[in-house]
Coordinates of N, CA and C in Angstrom, one line a residue:
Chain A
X1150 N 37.6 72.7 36.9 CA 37.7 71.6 35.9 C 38.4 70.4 36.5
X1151 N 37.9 69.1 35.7 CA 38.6 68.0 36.7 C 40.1 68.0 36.1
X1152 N 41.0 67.3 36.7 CA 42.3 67.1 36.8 C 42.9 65.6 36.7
X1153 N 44.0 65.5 36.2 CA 44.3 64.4 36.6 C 44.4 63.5 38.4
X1154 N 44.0 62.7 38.7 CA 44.0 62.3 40.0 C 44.8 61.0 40.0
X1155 N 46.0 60.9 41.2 CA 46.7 60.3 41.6 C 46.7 59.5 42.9
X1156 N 46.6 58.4 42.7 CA 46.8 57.3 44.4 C 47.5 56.4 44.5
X1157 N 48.4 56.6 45.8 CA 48.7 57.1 46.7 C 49.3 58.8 46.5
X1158 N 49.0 59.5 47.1 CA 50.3 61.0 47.1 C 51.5 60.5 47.6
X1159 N 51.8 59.8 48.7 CA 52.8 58.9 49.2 C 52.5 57.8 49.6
X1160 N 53.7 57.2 49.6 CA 53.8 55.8 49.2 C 55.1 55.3 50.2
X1161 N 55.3 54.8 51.6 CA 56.7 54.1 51.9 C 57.1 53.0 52.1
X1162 N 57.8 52.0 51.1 CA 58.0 51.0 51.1 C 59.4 50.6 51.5
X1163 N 59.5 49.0 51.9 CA 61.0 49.1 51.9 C 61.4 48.2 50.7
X1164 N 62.7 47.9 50.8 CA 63.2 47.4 49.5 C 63.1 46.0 49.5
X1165 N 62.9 45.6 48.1 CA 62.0 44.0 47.7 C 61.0 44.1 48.0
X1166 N 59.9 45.2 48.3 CA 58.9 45.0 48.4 C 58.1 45.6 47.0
X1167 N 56.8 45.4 47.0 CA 56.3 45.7 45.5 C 55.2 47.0 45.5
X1168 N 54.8 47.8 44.7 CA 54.0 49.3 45.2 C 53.3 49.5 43.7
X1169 N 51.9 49.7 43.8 CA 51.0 49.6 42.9 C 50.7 51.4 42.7
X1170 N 50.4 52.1 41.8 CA 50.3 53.3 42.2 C 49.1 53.8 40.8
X1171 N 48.6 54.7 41.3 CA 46.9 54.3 40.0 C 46.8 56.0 39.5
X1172 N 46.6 55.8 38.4 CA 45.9 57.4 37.7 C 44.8 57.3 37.4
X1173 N 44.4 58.2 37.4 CA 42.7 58.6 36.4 C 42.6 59.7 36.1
X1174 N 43.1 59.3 34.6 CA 43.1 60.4 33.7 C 42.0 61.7 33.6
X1175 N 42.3 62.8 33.0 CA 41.3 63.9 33.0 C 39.8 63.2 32.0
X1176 N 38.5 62.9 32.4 CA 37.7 62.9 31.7 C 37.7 63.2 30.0
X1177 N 37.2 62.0 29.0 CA 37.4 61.7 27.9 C 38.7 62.0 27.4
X1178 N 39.6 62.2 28.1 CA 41.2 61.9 27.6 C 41.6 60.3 27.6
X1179 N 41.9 59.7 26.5 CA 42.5 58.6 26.0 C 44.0 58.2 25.9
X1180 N 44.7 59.0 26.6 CA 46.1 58.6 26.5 C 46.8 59.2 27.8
X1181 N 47.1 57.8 28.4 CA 47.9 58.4 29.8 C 49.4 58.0 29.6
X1182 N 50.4 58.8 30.5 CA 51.5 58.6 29.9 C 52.4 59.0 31.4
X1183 N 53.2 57.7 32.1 CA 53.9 57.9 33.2 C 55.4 58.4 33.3
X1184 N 55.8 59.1 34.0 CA 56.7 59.6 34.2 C 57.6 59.5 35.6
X1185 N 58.6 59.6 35.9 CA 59.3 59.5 37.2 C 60.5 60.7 37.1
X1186 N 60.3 61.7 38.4 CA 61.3 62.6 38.3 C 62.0 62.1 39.9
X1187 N 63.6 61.6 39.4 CA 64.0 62.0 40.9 C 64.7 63.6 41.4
X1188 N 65.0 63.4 42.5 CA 65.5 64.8 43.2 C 66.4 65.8 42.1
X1189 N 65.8 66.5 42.3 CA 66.5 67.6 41.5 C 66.8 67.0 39.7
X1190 N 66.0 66.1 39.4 CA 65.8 65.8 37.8 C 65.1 66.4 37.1
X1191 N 64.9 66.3 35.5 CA 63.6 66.3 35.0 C 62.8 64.9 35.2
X1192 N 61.6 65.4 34.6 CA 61.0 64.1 34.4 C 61.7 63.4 33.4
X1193 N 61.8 61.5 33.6 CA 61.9 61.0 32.5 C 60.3 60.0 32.1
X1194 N 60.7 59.8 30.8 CA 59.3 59.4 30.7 C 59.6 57.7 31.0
X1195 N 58.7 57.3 31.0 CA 58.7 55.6 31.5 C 58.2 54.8 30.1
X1196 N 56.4 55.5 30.0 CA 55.4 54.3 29.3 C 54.1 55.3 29.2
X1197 N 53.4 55.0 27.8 CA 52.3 55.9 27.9 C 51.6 55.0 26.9
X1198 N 49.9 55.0 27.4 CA 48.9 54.2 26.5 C 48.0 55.1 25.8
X1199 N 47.8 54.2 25.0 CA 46.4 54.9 24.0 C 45.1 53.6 24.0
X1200 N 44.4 54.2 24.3 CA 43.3 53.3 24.2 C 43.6 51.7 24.2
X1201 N 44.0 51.9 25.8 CA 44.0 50.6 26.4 C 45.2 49.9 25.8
X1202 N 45.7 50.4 25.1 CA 47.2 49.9 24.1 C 48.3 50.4 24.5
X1203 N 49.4 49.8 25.2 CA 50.8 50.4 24.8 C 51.2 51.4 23.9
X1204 N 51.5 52.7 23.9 CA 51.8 52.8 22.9 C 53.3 53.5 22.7
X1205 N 54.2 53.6 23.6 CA 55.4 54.1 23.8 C 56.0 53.4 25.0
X1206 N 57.5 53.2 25.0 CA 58.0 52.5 25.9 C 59.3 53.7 26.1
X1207 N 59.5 54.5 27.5 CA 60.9 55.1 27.8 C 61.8 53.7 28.5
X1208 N 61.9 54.2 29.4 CA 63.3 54.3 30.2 C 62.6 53.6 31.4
X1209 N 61.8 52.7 31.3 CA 60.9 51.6 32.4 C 61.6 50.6 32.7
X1210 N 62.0 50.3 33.9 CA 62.9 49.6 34.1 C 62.1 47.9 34.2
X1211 N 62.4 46.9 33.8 CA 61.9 45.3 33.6 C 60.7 45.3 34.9
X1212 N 61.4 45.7 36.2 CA 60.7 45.4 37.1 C 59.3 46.4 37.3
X1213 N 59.0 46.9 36.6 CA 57.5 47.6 36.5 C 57.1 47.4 35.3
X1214 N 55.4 47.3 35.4 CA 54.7 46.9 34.3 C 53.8 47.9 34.5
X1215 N 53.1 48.1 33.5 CA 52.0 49.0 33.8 C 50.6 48.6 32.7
X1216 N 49.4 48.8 32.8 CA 48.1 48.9 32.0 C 47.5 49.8 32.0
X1217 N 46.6 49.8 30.9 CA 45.4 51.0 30.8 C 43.9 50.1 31.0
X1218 N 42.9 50.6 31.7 CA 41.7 50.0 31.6 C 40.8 50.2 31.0
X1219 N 39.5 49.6 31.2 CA 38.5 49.7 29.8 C 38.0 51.3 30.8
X1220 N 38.1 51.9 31.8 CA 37.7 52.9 32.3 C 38.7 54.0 31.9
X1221 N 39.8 54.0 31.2 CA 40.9 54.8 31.3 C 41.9 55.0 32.4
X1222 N 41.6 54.5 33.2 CA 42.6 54.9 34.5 C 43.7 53.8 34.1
X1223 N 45.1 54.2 34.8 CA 45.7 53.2 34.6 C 46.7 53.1 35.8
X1224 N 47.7 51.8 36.0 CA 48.1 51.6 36.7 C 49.7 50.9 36.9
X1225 N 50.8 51.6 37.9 CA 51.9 51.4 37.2 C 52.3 49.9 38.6
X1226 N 52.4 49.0 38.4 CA 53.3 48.2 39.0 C 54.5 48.0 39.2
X1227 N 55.0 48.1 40.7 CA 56.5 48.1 40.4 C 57.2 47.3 41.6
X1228 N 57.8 46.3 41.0 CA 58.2 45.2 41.8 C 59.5 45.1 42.8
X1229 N 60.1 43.8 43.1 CA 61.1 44.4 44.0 C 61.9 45.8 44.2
X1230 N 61.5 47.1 45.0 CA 61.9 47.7 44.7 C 63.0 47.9 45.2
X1231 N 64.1 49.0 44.8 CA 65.6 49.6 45.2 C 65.3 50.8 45.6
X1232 N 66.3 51.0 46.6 CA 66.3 52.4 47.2 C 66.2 53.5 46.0
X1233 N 66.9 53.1 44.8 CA 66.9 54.0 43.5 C 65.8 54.4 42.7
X1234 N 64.7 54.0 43.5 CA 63.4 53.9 42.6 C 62.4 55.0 43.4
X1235 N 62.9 55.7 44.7 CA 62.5 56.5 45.1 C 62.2 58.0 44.4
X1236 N 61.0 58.1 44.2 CA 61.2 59.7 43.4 C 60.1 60.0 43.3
X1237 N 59.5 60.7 42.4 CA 58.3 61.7 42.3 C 57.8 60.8 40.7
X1238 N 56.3 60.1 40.8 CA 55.8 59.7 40.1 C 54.7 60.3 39.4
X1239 N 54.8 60.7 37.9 CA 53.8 61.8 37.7 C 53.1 60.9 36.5
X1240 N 51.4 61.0 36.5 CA 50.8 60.5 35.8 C 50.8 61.4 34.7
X1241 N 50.3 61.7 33.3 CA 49.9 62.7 32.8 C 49.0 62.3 32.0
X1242 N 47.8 62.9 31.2 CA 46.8 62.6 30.2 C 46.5 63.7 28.7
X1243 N 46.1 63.3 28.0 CA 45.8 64.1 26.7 C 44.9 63.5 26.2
X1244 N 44.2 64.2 25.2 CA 43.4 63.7 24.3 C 43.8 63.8 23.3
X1245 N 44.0 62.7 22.6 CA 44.4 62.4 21.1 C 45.6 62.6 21.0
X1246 N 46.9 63.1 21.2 CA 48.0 63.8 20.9 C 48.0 65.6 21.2
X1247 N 46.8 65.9 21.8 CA 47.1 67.3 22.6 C 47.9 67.4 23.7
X1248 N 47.8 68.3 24.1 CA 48.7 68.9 25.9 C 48.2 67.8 26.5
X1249 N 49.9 67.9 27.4 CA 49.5 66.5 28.2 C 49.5 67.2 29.6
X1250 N 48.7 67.3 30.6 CA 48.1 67.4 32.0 C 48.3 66.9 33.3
X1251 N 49.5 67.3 33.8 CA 50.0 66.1 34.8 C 48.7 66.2 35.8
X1252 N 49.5 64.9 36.5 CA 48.4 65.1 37.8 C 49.4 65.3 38.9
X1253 N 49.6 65.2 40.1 CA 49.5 65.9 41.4 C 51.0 65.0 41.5
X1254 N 50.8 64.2 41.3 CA 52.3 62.9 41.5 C 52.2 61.8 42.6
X1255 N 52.8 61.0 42.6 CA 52.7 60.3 43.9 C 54.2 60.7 44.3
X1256 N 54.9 60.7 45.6 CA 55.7 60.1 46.2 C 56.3 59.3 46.9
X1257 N 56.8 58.4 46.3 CA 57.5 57.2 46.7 C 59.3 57.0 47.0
X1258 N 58.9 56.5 48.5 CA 60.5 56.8 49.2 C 59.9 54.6 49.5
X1259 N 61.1 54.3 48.9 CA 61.8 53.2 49.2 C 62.9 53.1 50.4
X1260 N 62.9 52.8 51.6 CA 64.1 52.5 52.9 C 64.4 51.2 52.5
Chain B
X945 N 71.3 61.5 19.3 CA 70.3 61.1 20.5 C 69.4 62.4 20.6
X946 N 68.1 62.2 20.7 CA 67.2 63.2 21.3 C 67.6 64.2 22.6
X947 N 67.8 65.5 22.0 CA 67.8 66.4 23.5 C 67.2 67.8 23.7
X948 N 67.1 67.9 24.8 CA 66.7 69.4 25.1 C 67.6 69.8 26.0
X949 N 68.0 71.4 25.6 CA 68.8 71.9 26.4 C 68.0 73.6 27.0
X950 N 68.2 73.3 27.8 CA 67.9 75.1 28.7 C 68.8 75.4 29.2
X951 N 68.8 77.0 28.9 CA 69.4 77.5 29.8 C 68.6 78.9 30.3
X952 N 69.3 79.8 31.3 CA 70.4 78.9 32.1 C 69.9 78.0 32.8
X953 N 70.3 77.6 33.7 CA 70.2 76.3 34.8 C 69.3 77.2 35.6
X954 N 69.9 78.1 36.1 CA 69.3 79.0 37.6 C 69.1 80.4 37.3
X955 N 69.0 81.3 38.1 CA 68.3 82.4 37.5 C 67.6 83.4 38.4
X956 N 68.5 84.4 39.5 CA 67.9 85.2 40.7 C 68.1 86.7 39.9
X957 N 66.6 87.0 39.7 CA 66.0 88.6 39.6 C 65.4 89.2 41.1
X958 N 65.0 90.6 40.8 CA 64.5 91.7 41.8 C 62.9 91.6 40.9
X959 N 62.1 91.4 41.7 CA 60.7 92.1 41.3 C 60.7 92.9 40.3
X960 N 59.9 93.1 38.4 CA 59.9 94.1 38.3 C 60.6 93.2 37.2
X961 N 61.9 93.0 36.9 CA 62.7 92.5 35.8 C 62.0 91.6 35.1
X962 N 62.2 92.1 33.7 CA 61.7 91.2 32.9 C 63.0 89.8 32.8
X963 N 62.6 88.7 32.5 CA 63.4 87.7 32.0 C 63.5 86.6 30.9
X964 N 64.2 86.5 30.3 CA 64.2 85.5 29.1 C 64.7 84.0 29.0
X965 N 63.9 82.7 29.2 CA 64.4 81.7 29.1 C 64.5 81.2 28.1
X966 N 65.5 80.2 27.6 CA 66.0 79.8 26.6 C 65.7 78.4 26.7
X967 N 65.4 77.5 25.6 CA 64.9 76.1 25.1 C 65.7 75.6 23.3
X968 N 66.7 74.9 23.7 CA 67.0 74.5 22.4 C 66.9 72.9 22.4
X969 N 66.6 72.6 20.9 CA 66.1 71.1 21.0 C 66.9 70.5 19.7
X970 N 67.2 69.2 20.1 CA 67.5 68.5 18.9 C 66.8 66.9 18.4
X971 N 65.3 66.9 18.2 CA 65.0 65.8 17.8 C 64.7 65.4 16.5
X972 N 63.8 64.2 16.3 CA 63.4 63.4 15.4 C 62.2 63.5 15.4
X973 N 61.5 64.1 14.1 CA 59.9 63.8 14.3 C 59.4 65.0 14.8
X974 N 59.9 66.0 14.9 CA 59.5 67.3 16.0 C 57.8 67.3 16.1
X975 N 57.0 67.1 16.8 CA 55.9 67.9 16.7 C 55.3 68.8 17.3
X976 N 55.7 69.3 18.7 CA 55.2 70.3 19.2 C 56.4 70.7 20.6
X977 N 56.2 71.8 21.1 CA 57.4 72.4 21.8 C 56.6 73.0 23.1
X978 N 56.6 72.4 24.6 CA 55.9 72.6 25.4 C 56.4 73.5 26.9
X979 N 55.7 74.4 27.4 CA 56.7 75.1 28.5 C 55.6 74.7 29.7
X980 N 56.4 74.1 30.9 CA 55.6 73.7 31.9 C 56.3 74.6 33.0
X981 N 55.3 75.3 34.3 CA 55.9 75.8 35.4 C 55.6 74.4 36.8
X982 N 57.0 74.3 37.1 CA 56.8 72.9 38.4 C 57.1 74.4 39.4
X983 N 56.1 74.2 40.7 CA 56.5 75.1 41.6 C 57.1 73.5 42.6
X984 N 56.1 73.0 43.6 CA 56.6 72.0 44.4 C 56.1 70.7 44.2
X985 N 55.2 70.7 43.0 CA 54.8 69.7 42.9 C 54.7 69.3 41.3
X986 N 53.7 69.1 40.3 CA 53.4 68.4 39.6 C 53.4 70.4 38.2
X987 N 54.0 69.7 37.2 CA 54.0 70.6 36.1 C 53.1 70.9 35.8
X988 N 52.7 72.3 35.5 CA 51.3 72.7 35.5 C 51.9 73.7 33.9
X989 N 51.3 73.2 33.0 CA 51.1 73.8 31.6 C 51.0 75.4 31.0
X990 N 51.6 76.1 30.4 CA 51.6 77.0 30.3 C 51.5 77.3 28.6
X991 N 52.6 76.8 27.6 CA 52.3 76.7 26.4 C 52.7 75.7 25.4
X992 N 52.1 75.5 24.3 CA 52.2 74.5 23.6 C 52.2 75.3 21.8
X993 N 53.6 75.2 21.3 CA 53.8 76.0 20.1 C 53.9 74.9 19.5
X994 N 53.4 74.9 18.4 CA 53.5 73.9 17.0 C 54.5 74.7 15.8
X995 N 53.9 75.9 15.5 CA 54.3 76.8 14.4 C 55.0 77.8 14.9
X996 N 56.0 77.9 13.9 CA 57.4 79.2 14.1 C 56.8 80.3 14.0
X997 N 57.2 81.1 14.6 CA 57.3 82.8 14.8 C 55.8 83.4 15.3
X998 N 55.1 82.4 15.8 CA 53.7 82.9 16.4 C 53.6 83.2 17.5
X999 N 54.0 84.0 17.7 CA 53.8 84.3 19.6 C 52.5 84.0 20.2
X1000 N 52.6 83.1 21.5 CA 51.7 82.8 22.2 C 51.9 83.7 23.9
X1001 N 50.6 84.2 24.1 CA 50.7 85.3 25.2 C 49.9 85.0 26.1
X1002 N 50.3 84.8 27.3 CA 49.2 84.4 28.5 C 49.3 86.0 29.4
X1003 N 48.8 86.7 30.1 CA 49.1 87.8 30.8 C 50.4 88.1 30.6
X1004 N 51.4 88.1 31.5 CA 52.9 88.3 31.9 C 53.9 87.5 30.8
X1005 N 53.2 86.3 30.8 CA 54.2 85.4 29.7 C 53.9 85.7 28.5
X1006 N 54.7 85.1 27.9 CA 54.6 84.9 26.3 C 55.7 83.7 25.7
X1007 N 55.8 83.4 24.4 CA 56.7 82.4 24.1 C 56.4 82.2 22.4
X1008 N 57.6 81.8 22.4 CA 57.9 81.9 20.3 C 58.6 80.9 20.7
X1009 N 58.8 80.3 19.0 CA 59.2 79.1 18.7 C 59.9 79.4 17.2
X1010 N 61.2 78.8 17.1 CA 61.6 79.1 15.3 C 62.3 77.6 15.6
X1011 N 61.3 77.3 14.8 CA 61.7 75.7 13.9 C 62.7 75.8 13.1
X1012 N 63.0 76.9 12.6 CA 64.4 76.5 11.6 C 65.6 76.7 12.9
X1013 N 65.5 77.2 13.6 CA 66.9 77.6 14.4 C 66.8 76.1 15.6
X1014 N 65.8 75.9 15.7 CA 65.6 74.7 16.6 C 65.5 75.3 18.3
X1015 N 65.0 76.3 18.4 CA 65.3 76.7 19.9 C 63.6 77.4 19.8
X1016 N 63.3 77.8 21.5 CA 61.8 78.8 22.0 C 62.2 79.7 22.7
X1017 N 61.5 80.5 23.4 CA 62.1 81.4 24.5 C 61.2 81.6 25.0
X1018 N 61.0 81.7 26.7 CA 59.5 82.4 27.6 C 60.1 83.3 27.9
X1019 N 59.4 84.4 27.7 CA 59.7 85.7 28.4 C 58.3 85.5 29.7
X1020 N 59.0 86.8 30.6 CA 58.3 86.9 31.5 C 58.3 88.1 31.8
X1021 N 57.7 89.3 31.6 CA 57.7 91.0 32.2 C 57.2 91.2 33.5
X1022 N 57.7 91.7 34.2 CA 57.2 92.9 35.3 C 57.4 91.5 36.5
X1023 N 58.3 90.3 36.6 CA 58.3 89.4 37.1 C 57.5 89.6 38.8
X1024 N 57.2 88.8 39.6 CA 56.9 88.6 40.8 C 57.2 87.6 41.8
X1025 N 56.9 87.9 42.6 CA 57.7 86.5 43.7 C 56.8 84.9 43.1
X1026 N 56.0 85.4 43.0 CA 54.8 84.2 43.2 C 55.7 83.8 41.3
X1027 N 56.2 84.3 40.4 CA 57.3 83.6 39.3 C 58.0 82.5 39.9
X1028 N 58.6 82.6 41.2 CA 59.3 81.9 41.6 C 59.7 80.5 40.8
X1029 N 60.1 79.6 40.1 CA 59.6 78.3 39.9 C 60.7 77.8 39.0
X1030 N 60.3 76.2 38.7 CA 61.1 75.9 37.9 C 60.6 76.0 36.5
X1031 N 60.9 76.5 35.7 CA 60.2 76.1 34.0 C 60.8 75.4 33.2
X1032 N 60.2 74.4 32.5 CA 60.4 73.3 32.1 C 60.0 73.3 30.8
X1033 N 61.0 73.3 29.7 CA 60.6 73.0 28.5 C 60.6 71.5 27.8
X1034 N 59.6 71.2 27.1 CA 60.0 69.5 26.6 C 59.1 69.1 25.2
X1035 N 60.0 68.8 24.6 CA 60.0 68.2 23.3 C 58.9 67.3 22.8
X1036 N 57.6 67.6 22.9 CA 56.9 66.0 21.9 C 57.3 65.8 20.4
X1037 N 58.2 64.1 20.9 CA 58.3 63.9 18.9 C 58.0 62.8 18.7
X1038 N 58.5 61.8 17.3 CA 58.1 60.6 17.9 C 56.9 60.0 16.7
X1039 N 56.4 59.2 16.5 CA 55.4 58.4 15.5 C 54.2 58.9 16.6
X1040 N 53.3 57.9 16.0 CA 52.0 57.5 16.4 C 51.6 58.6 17.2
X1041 N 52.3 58.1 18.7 CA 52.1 58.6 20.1 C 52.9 59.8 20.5
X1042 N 54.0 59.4 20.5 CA 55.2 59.7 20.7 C 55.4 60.1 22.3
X1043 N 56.4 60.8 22.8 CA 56.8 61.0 24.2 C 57.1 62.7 24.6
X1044 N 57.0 63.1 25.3 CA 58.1 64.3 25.7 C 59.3 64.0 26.1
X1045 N 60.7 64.7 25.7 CA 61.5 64.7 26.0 C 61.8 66.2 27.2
X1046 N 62.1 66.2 28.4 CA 62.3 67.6 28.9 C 63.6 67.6 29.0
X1047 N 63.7 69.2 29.3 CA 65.2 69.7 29.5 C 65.2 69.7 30.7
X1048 N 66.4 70.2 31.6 CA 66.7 70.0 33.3 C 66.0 70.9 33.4
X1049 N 65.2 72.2 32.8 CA 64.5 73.2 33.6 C 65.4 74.3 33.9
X1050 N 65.0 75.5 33.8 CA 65.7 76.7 34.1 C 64.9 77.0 35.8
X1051 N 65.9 77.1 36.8 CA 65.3 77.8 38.0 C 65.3 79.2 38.6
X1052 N 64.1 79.4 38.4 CA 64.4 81.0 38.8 C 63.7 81.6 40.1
X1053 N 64.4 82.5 40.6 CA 64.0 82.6 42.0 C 63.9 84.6 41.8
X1054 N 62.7 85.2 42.3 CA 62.3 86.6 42.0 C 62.2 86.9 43.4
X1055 N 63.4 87.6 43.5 CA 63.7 88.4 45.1 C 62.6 89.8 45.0
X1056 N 62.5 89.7 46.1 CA 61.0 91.3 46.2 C 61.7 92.4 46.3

C-alpha cells in the first residue's frame, strides 16, 4: 500500500541558511500535518492542513512557513536556521479526521 | 494545559513476559486515543480507540481505553526481541481538525 513519502531523508545545512523539505501525503488523504521530534523527544506537532487550508497551528516557530497544494503534497519552509532546529522531521496524513500515517521523516542536522 | 503521561519511561523484559504499558491523558475536546510503535525511524500505527472498555486486538497486542478514568493500556503477551521499541501514545483533541498531543513514550527493550 502506498505511504506517506518524504524529501529529503537528510538534509545538512549550516546555520542562517534556509531548507525546504516536501510530503506527499498517502493517496486521497486530505490532511497533512508536520511534526518535529528532537533527540530523545516526542514528536511535537508544528502545523497541519486540510484541503489546502491551515487548519491547526502547534509550536512552529516564525521562521518556518509551510503550504498545502492543489496536488496535496505539502511543503515545510524553514528559514534562517539554528543549530536548535536540528531533529527528525515527520510528515503525517489522514483522511478526514482518521489515523494519521507518518511518513519515513526527514533528517535535518544544522552545523 | 493539555497532557499525556506514560509510564514507565523504560522497560527491560526476558522473551516470553507479558507487559503492560500505561497512557494517562488530560485534555480538551478528547476525541480519540492513539498507540504508535517508533523502532528507528518514523511511528508506525498500531491502535486507535475512540470508545471505553472495547478492547482492540492485533496478534500479540491489544489495548483498552476508559474515558471516565482518563488513562489506556497496551498489553503485549509472549513478548519478543523484534517488541523492542519505543511506544508512543498521543492524544487527538481539539475543534475542527485538531492535533495529537504525545507522551515521551514508554521504552522497552526484550532481552532473549
Amino acid at each position: 500500500a502506498a505511504g506517506v513519502i518524504q524529501s529529503p531523508r537528510h538534509l545538512i545545512k549550516e546555520k542562517r541558511e534556509t531548507a525546504t523539505l516536501k510530503c506527499y501525503p498517502i493517496p486521497r488523504h486530505d490532511t497533512v500535518y508536520w511534526y518535529q521530534q528532537g533527540p530523545g523527544q516526542d514528536p511535537q506537532f508544528l502545523i497541519s492542513f486540510y484541503e489546502k487550508m491551515q487548519s491547526d497551528k502547534g509550536s512552529i516557530p516564525d521562521r518556518f512557513s509551510a503550504q498545502q497544494f492543489s496536488d496535496y503534497h505539502s511543503e515545510l519552509n524553514m528559514s534562517s536556521l539554528e543549530l536548535g532546529d536540528s531533529a527528525l522531521y515527520f510528515c503525517a496524513s489522514s483522511a478526514s479526521l482518521e489515523t494519521q500515517y507518518f511518513g519515513p521523516g526527514t533528517r535535518l542536522l544544522v552545523l | 494545559e493539555d497532557k499525556v503521561v506514560q509510564s514507565p519511561l523504560s522497560l527491560v523484559v526476558h522473551e516470553g513476559d507479558t507487559v503492560t504499558l500505561n497512557c494517562s491523558y488530560e485534555v480538551t475536546n478528547f476525541r480519540s486515543l492513539l498507540w504508535y510503535k517508533q523502532e528507528k525511524k518514523a511511528p508506525t500505527f498500531l491502535f486507535m480507540l475512540t470508545s471505553s472498555g472495547i478492547e482492540k486486538k492485533s496478534g500479540r497486542l491489544s489495548s483498552i481505553l476508559d474515558k471516565k478514568e482518563l488513562f489506556s493500556i497496551l498489553n503485549i503477551t509472549a513478548t519478543q526481541t523484534g517488541d523492542s521499541a519505543i511506544y508512543l501514545c498521543a492524544v487527538w483533541h481539539g475543534g475542527s481538525q485538531g492535533n495529537l498531543i504525545f507522551g515521551k513514550g514508554t521504552k522497552l527493550s526484550v532481552k532473549p
